[in-house]
């Protein structure tokens, strides 16, 4: 059978990936450079029996996807920098209440309104720490139009499997570029649905059983009553001020992500087997980094690239393994910000090698020649 190959914009690929994963609700508020996702979902969702709603602002948009998810739908919202800031309170609510939703952040220059049409990678730390309190988060980082599709499917799978919000952290260049996209046949990519049947009578159902990492989630209206609140709660969902329960539940929702690192964290290793100089890059800069690594290899320099497709949880194990096994001399971290991943790389390196950031706010991808110059410094 001939492949379904289309020439598609990255933001549209996110929408198509969401539909492939079974998303049937979108709640959003338009903001550059993510608006094409909303436009595509507005056109496509009615064709598959789904619902699209434009809310009055980003706060309401995030609330709407939480409500849709509680009613049993796979739900998506998309935004960019300032809108992502507004969604943070409800993102924390979804984390505490263990509500699976997917949030796409097409990163642009900030802070505040910043550079609406200028690409950036400056929301990496906001994705992890933007909402308050200790909480889990998963964030994936595509670097091509194909990955915009595939990683959106994976984001929904992770949200459903682990009952948590998942962020697709992309940038304006990847979101608005046009590339070939192979649309997988139904069943070609795995699609995971949440466990809806508790397997017990309604009176015995505990939505937050603290002896289990992940509890079934019956949709509202299915006969199972459960309380949902942003207050810390007991295993029934009702508020509690018991510090022991608060501690136990907080540790549980964080550990259900940490203990499944091997299932959640995905990376690409490019010429890392014998590398003694490493480049650590995501998104559009990873594309430049690949070109720089190839050019370095042509010059006899043993460079390699570690490209996280999951940036949160941070790929500690993968990075630590390469540093230890290869006796890495130096790591170059190109970022379209003033240094957010670099400190994380330094944390994992623990002084075993030099770590040097390569930062840019110039609204263009960092060039392969700039990365190669940094690689040469360690050669």
Coordinates of C-alpha atoms in Angstrom, one line a residue:
X1 CA 0.0 0.0 0.0
X2 CA 1.3 3.5 -0.9
X3 CA 2.3 5.6 2.0
X4 CA 0.1 8.7 2.8
X5 CA 2.7 11.3 2.3
X6 CA 1.7 15.0 2.7
X7 CA 3.6 18.3 2.6
X8 CA 2.5 19.8 5.9
X9 CA 3.2 22.6 8.3
X10 CA 4.5 21.5 11.7
X11 CA 1.6 23.1 13.6
X12 CA -0.9 21.2 11.4
X13 CA 1.1 18.0 12.0
X14 CA 0.5 18.5 15.8
X15 CA -3.3 18.7 15.1
X16 CA -3.2 15.6 12.9
X17 CA -1.2 13.7 15.5
X18 CA -3.7 14.6 18.2
X19 CA -6.6 13.3 16.1
X20 CA -4.6 10.1 15.4
X21 CA -4.2 9.7 19.2
X22 CA -8.0 9.9 19.7
X23 CA -8.2 13.6 20.7
X24 CA -11.9 14.7 20.4
X25 CA -11.8 18.0 22.3
X26 CA -9.8 21.2 21.8
X27 CA -10.2 24.3 23.9
X28 CA -8.0 27.2 23.1
X29 CA -7.4 30.9 22.6
X30 CA -5.5 32.1 19.5
X31 CA -1.9 33.2 19.9
X32 CA 1.0 33.5 17.5
X33 CA 2.9 31.3 16.6
X34 CA 0.5 28.4 17.6
X35 CA -2.8 29.6 16.1
X36 CA -2.5 27.2 13.1
X37 CA -3.1 24.3 15.5
X38 CA -6.4 25.8 16.6
X39 CA -7.4 26.6 13.0
X40 CA -6.7 23.0 12.0
X41 CA -8.5 21.5 14.9
X42 CA -11.5 23.8 14.3
X43 CA -11.7 22.4 10.8
X44 CA -10.9 18.8 11.5
X45 CA -12.6 17.9 14.8
X46 CA -16.2 18.2 13.5
X47 CA -15.3 15.8 10.8
X48 CA -14.5 13.1 13.4
X49 CA -17.3 13.8 15.8
X50 CA -15.2 16.0 18.1
X51 CA -15.8 19.4 19.7
X52 CA -13.8 22.7 19.3
X53 CA -14.3 25.7 21.5
X54 CA -12.6 29.0 21.5
X55 CA -12.5 30.3 25.1
X56 CA -12.3 33.9 26.3
X57 CA -8.7 33.5 27.3
X58 CA -5.9 31.0 28.0
X59 CA -6.9 30.4 31.6
X60 CA -10.4 29.3 30.5
X61 CA -9.0 27.3 27.7
X62 CA -6.9 25.2 30.1
X63 CA -9.9 24.8 32.4
X64 CA -12.0 23.6 29.5
X65 CA -9.6 20.8 28.5
X66 CA -9.5 19.7 32.2
X67 CA -13.3 19.5 32.2
X68 CA -13.4 17.6 28.9
X69 CA -10.8 15.1 30.2
X70 CA -12.8 14.6 33.4
X71 CA -15.8 13.8 31.1
X72 CA -13.7 11.1 29.4
X73 CA -12.4 12.9 26.3
X74 CA -8.8 13.1 25.2
X75 CA -8.2 16.9 25.2
X76 CA -5.7 19.3 23.7
X77 CA -4.9 23.0 24.1
X78 CA -2.1 25.0 22.4
X79 CA -0.5 28.3 23.1
X80 CA 2.8 30.2 23.2
X81 CA 4.9 32.0 25.8
X82 CA 2.4 34.5 27.5
X83 CA -0.5 32.1 27.1
X84 CA 1.6 29.3 28.6
X85 CA 2.2 31.6 31.6
X86 CA -1.6 32.0 32.1
X87 CA -2.2 28.3 31.9
X88 CA 0.2 27.5 34.7
X89 CA -2.3 27.6 37.6
X90 CA -4.6 25.1 36.0
X91 CA -1.6 23.1 34.9
X92 CA -0.8 22.7 38.6
X93 CA -4.4 21.8 39.2
X94 CA -4.2 19.0 36.6
X95 CA -1.0 17.8 38.1
X96 CA -2.4 17.5 41.6
X97 CA -5.7 16.1 40.5
X98 CA -4.0 13.7 38.0
X99 CA -6.0 14.7 35.0
X100 CA -4.5 13.7 31.6
X101 CA -4.3 16.6 29.2
X102 CA -1.9 17.7 26.5
X103 CA -0.6 21.3 26.2
X104 CA 1.4 22.4 23.2
X105 CA 3.7 25.4 23.8
X106 CA 5.1 26.8 20.5
X107 CA 7.9 28.8 22.1
X108 CA 8.5 32.4 21.0
X109 CA 10.7 35.2 22.4
X110 CA 9.8 36.6 25.8
X111 CA 9.4 37.6 28.6
X112 CA 5.8 39.1 28.5
X113 CA 4.4 39.7 25.0
X114 CA 8.0 39.7 23.9
X115 CA 8.6 38.8 20.2
X116 CA 5.3 37.3 19.0
X117 CA 6.7 36.2 15.6
X118 CA 10.2 35.4 16.8
X119 CA 11.2 31.8 17.7
X120 CA 12.8 30.9 21.0
X121 CA 13.5 28.0 23.3
X122 CA 13.0 30.1 26.5
X123 CA 10.1 28.1 28.1
X124 CA 12.2 25.1 29.0
X125 CA 12.3 25.9 32.7
X126 CA 8.7 27.3 32.7
X127 CA 7.5 23.9 31.5
X128 CA 9.1 22.3 34.6
X129 CA 8.7 24.9 37.2
X130 CA 6.1 27.4 35.9
X131 CA 3.4 26.2 38.3
X132 CA 4.0 26.3 42.1
X133 CA 4.6 23.4 44.4
X134 CA 6.2 20.1 44.0
X135 CA 4.6 18.3 41.0
X136 CA 5.3 16.0 38.2
X137 CA 5.6 17.0 34.6
X138 CA 6.4 15.4 31.3
X139 CA 7.6 17.5 28.3
X140 CA 8.5 16.2 24.8
X141 CA 10.6 18.1 22.3
X142 CA 10.1 17.4 18.6
X143 CA 12.6 18.5 16.0
X144 CA 10.8 17.9 12.7
X145 CA 7.3 17.9 11.2
X146 CA 7.2 14.1 11.4
X147 CA 8.1 14.3 15.1
X148 CA 5.5 17.0 15.6
X149 CA 3.0 14.3 14.6
X150 CA 4.6 11.3 16.3
X151 CA 5.5 13.1 19.6
X152 CA 2.0 14.5 19.9
X153 CA 0.7 10.9 19.7
X154 CA 3.3 9.9 22.3
X155 CA 2.3 12.9 24.5
X156 CA -1.3 11.7 24.6
X157 CA -0.2 8.1 25.3
X158 CA 1.9 9.3 28.3
X159 CA -0.8 11.5 29.6
X160 CA -3.4 8.7 29.5
X161 CA -1.0 6.0 30.9
X162 CA 0.3 8.1 33.8
X163 CA -2.7 10.3 34.4
X164 CA -0.8 13.6 34.2
X165 CA -0.5 16.7 32.0
X166 CA 2.1 16.4 29.2
X167 CA 3.6 19.4 27.4
X168 CA 4.7 19.3 23.8
X169 CA 7.5 21.9 23.9
X170 CA 8.2 23.0 20.3
X171 CA 9.4 26.2 18.8
X172 CA 8.1 28.6 16.2
X173 CA 10.5 27.4 13.5
X174 CA 9.6 23.7 13.8
X175 CA 5.9 24.7 14.2
X176 CA 5.7 26.8 11.1
X177 CA 8.1 25.0 8.8
X178 CA 6.8 22.8 5.9
X179 CA 8.2 19.3 5.4
X180 CA 7.1 15.9 4.2
X181 CA 5.0 14.0 6.7
X182 CA 4.1 10.3 6.4
X183 CA 0.7 9.8 8.1
X184 CA 0.8 6.4 9.7
X185 CA -2.0 3.9 9.1
X186 CA -4.4 3.3 12.0
X187 CA -2.7 0.9 14.3
X188 CA 0.8 1.6 13.0
X189 CA 1.5 3.8 16.0
X190 CA 0.5 2.6 19.4
X191 CA -2.5 4.5 20.9
X192 CA -3.0 4.2 24.7
X193 CA -6.3 4.9 26.4
X194 CA -6.7 5.5 30.2
X195 CA -8.2 2.8 32.3
X196 CA -11.8 3.8 32.8
X197 CA -13.3 0.8 34.6
X198 CA -12.3 0.7 38.3
X199 CA -13.4 -2.9 38.5
X200 CA -15.2 -2.2 41.8
X201 CA -18.7 -1.0 42.7
X202 CA -19.0 2.8 42.8
X203 CA -19.2 2.8 46.6
X204 CA -15.7 1.1 46.8
X205 CA -14.0 3.3 44.2
X206 CA -11.0 5.4 45.4
X207 CA -9.9 7.9 42.7
X208 CA -6.6 8.6 44.6
X209 CA -5.8 5.2 46.2
X210 CA -2.4 6.0 47.7
X211 CA -1.2 2.4 47.5
X212 CA -1.4 2.5 43.7
X213 CA 0.7 4.6 41.4
X214 CA -2.0 5.1 38.8
X215 CA -5.7 4.7 39.5
X216 CA -8.5 4.0 37.0
X217 CA -10.4 7.2 35.9
X218 CA -14.1 6.6 35.1
X219 CA -15.6 9.6 33.2
X220 CA -18.1 11.8 35.0
X221 CA -21.6 10.5 34.4
X222 CA -20.6 6.9 34.4
X223 CA -22.0 6.3 37.9
X224 CA -18.8 6.8 39.9
X225 CA -18.9 9.9 42.2
X226 CA -15.6 11.5 43.0
X227 CA -14.5 14.8 44.3
X228 CA -12.0 16.9 42.4
X229 CA -10.3 19.9 44.1
X230 CA -7.1 21.9 44.0
X231 CA -6.7 21.4 47.7
X232 CA -4.6 18.5 48.9
X233 CA -6.9 15.6 49.3
X234 CA -7.3 12.1 50.8
X235 CA -7.8 9.0 48.7
X236 CA -11.5 9.8 48.1
X237 CA -10.6 13.3 46.7
X238 CA -12.0 15.3 49.6
X239 CA -9.7 18.0 51.1
X240 CA -7.5 17.2 54.0
X241 CA -4.9 19.2 56.1
X242 CA -3.2 16.0 57.2
X243 CA 0.5 16.6 56.5
X244 CA 1.2 12.9 56.4
X245 CA -1.3 12.3 53.7
X246 CA -0.2 15.5 51.9
X247 CA 3.4 14.2 51.9
X248 CA 2.5 10.7 50.8
X249 CA 0.3 11.9 47.9
X250 CA 2.8 14.4 46.7
X251 CA 5.6 11.8 46.7
X252 CA 3.4 9.3 45.0
X253 CA 2.4 11.5 42.0
X254 CA 6.1 12.5 41.5
X255 CA 7.5 9.0 41.9
X256 CA 5.0 7.5 39.4
X257 CA 6.9 9.5 36.8
X258 CA 10.4 9.1 38.2
X259 CA 10.2 5.3 38.5
X260 CA 9.1 5.0 34.9
X261 CA 12.0 7.0 33.5
X262 CA 12.9 4.2 31.0
X263 CA 9.4 4.2 29.6
X264 CA 9.0 8.0 29.5
X265 CA 12.4 9.4 28.5
X266 CA 13.3 9.1 24.8
X267 CA 16.5 10.4 23.2
X268 CA 18.4 10.2 19.9
X269 CA 22.1 9.4 20.1
X270 CA 24.0 10.5 17.0
X271 CA 27.6 9.3 16.7
X272 CA 27.9 9.0 20.5
X273 CA 29.5 5.5 20.6
X274 CA 33.1 6.8 20.4
X275 CA 32.5 10.5 20.9
X276 CA 34.8 12.4 23.3
X277 CA 33.0 15.7 22.6
X278 CA 29.2 15.9 23.0
X279 CA 26.6 18.3 21.8
X280 CA 23.4 18.4 23.8
X281 CA 20.6 20.1 21.8
X282 CA 16.8 20.0 21.3
X283 CA 14.4 21.2 18.6
X284 CA 15.7 23.3 15.7
X285 CA 19.1 23.6 17.2
X286 CA 19.5 19.9 17.2
X287 CA 19.2 20.0 13.4
X288 CA 22.2 22.4 13.2
X289 CA 24.0 20.3 15.8
X290 CA 23.8 17.2 13.5
X291 CA 25.3 19.2 10.6
X292 CA 28.1 20.4 12.9
X293 CA 28.8 16.9 14.2
X294 CA 29.1 15.5 10.7
X295 CA 31.5 18.3 9.7
X296 CA 33.5 17.7 12.8
X297 CA 33.8 14.0 11.9
X298 CA 35.0 14.9 8.5
X299 CA 37.8 16.8 10.2
X300 CA 38.7 13.8 12.4
X301 CA 37.1 15.2 15.5
X302 CA 35.1 12.6 17.5
X303 CA 32.0 14.6 18.2
X304 CA 28.5 13.2 18.9
X305 CA 25.0 14.5 19.6
X306 CA 22.6 13.6 22.4
X307 CA 19.2 14.9 21.5
X308 CA 16.4 14.6 24.1
X309 CA 12.9 14.0 22.7
X310 CA 11.9 14.1 26.4
X311 CA 13.4 17.0 28.2
X312 CA 11.3 16.5 31.4
X313 CA 12.1 14.3 33.1
X314 CA 15.6 15.4 32.2
X315 CA 17.6 12.6 30.5
X316 CA 20.0 12.2 33.5
X317 CA 20.7 8.5 32.9
X318 CA 21.5 8.8 29.2
X319 CA 23.7 11.8 29.7
X320 CA 25.5 10.3 32.7
X321 CA 26.1 7.0 30.8
X322 CA 27.8 8.8 27.9
X323 CA 29.9 11.0 30.1
X324 CA 31.1 8.0 32.1
X325 CA 31.6 5.5 29.3
X326 CA 33.3 7.9 26.8
X327 CA 35.5 10.0 29.1
X328 CA 33.9 13.1 27.5
X329 CA 36.2 16.1 27.4
X330 CA 33.5 18.8 26.8
X331 CA 29.8 19.3 26.2
X332 CA 28.4 22.1 24.0
X333 CA 24.8 23.2 24.8
X334 CA 23.3 25.4 22.0
X335 CA 20.1 27.1 23.2
X336 CA 17.9 29.9 21.8
X337 CA 17.8 31.5 25.3
X338 CA 20.4 32.7 27.7
X339 CA 21.1 29.3 29.3
X340 CA 18.4 27.0 30.7
X341 CA 19.5 23.5 29.8
X342 CA 23.2 24.2 30.4
X343 CA 22.8 24.3 34.2
X344 CA 21.0 20.9 34.0
X345 CA 23.8 19.5 31.9
X346 CA 26.3 20.8 34.5
X347 CA 24.3 19.2 37.3
X348 CA 24.6 15.8 35.7
X349 CA 28.2 16.3 34.6
X350 CA 29.2 17.0 38.2
X351 CA 32.5 18.5 37.1
X352 CA 33.7 15.5 35.2
X353 CA 34.0 17.6 32.0
X354 CA 33.7 21.1 30.8
X355 CA 30.2 22.3 29.8
X356 CA 29.9 25.4 27.6
X357 CA 26.6 27.0 26.6
X358 CA 26.1 28.6 23.2
X359 CA 23.3 31.1 23.6
X360 CA 21.3 33.2 21.1
X361 CA 18.4 35.6 21.1
X362 CA 18.8 36.5 17.5
X363 CA 15.5 34.8 16.4
X364 CA 17.4 32.5 14.0
X365 CA 18.6 29.0 14.6
X366 CA 22.2 28.7 15.9
X367 CA 24.3 27.9 12.8
X368 CA 26.3 24.7 12.4
X369 CA 29.4 26.8 12.0
X370 CA 28.9 28.4 15.4
X371 CA 28.4 25.0 17.1
X372 CA 31.5 23.6 15.2
X373 CA 33.6 26.4 16.5
X374 CA 32.7 25.4 20.1
X375 CA 33.4 21.8 19.3
X376 CA 36.8 22.7 18.1
X377 CA 37.6 24.4 21.4
X378 CA 37.5 21.0 23.1
X379 CA 39.3 19.1 20.3

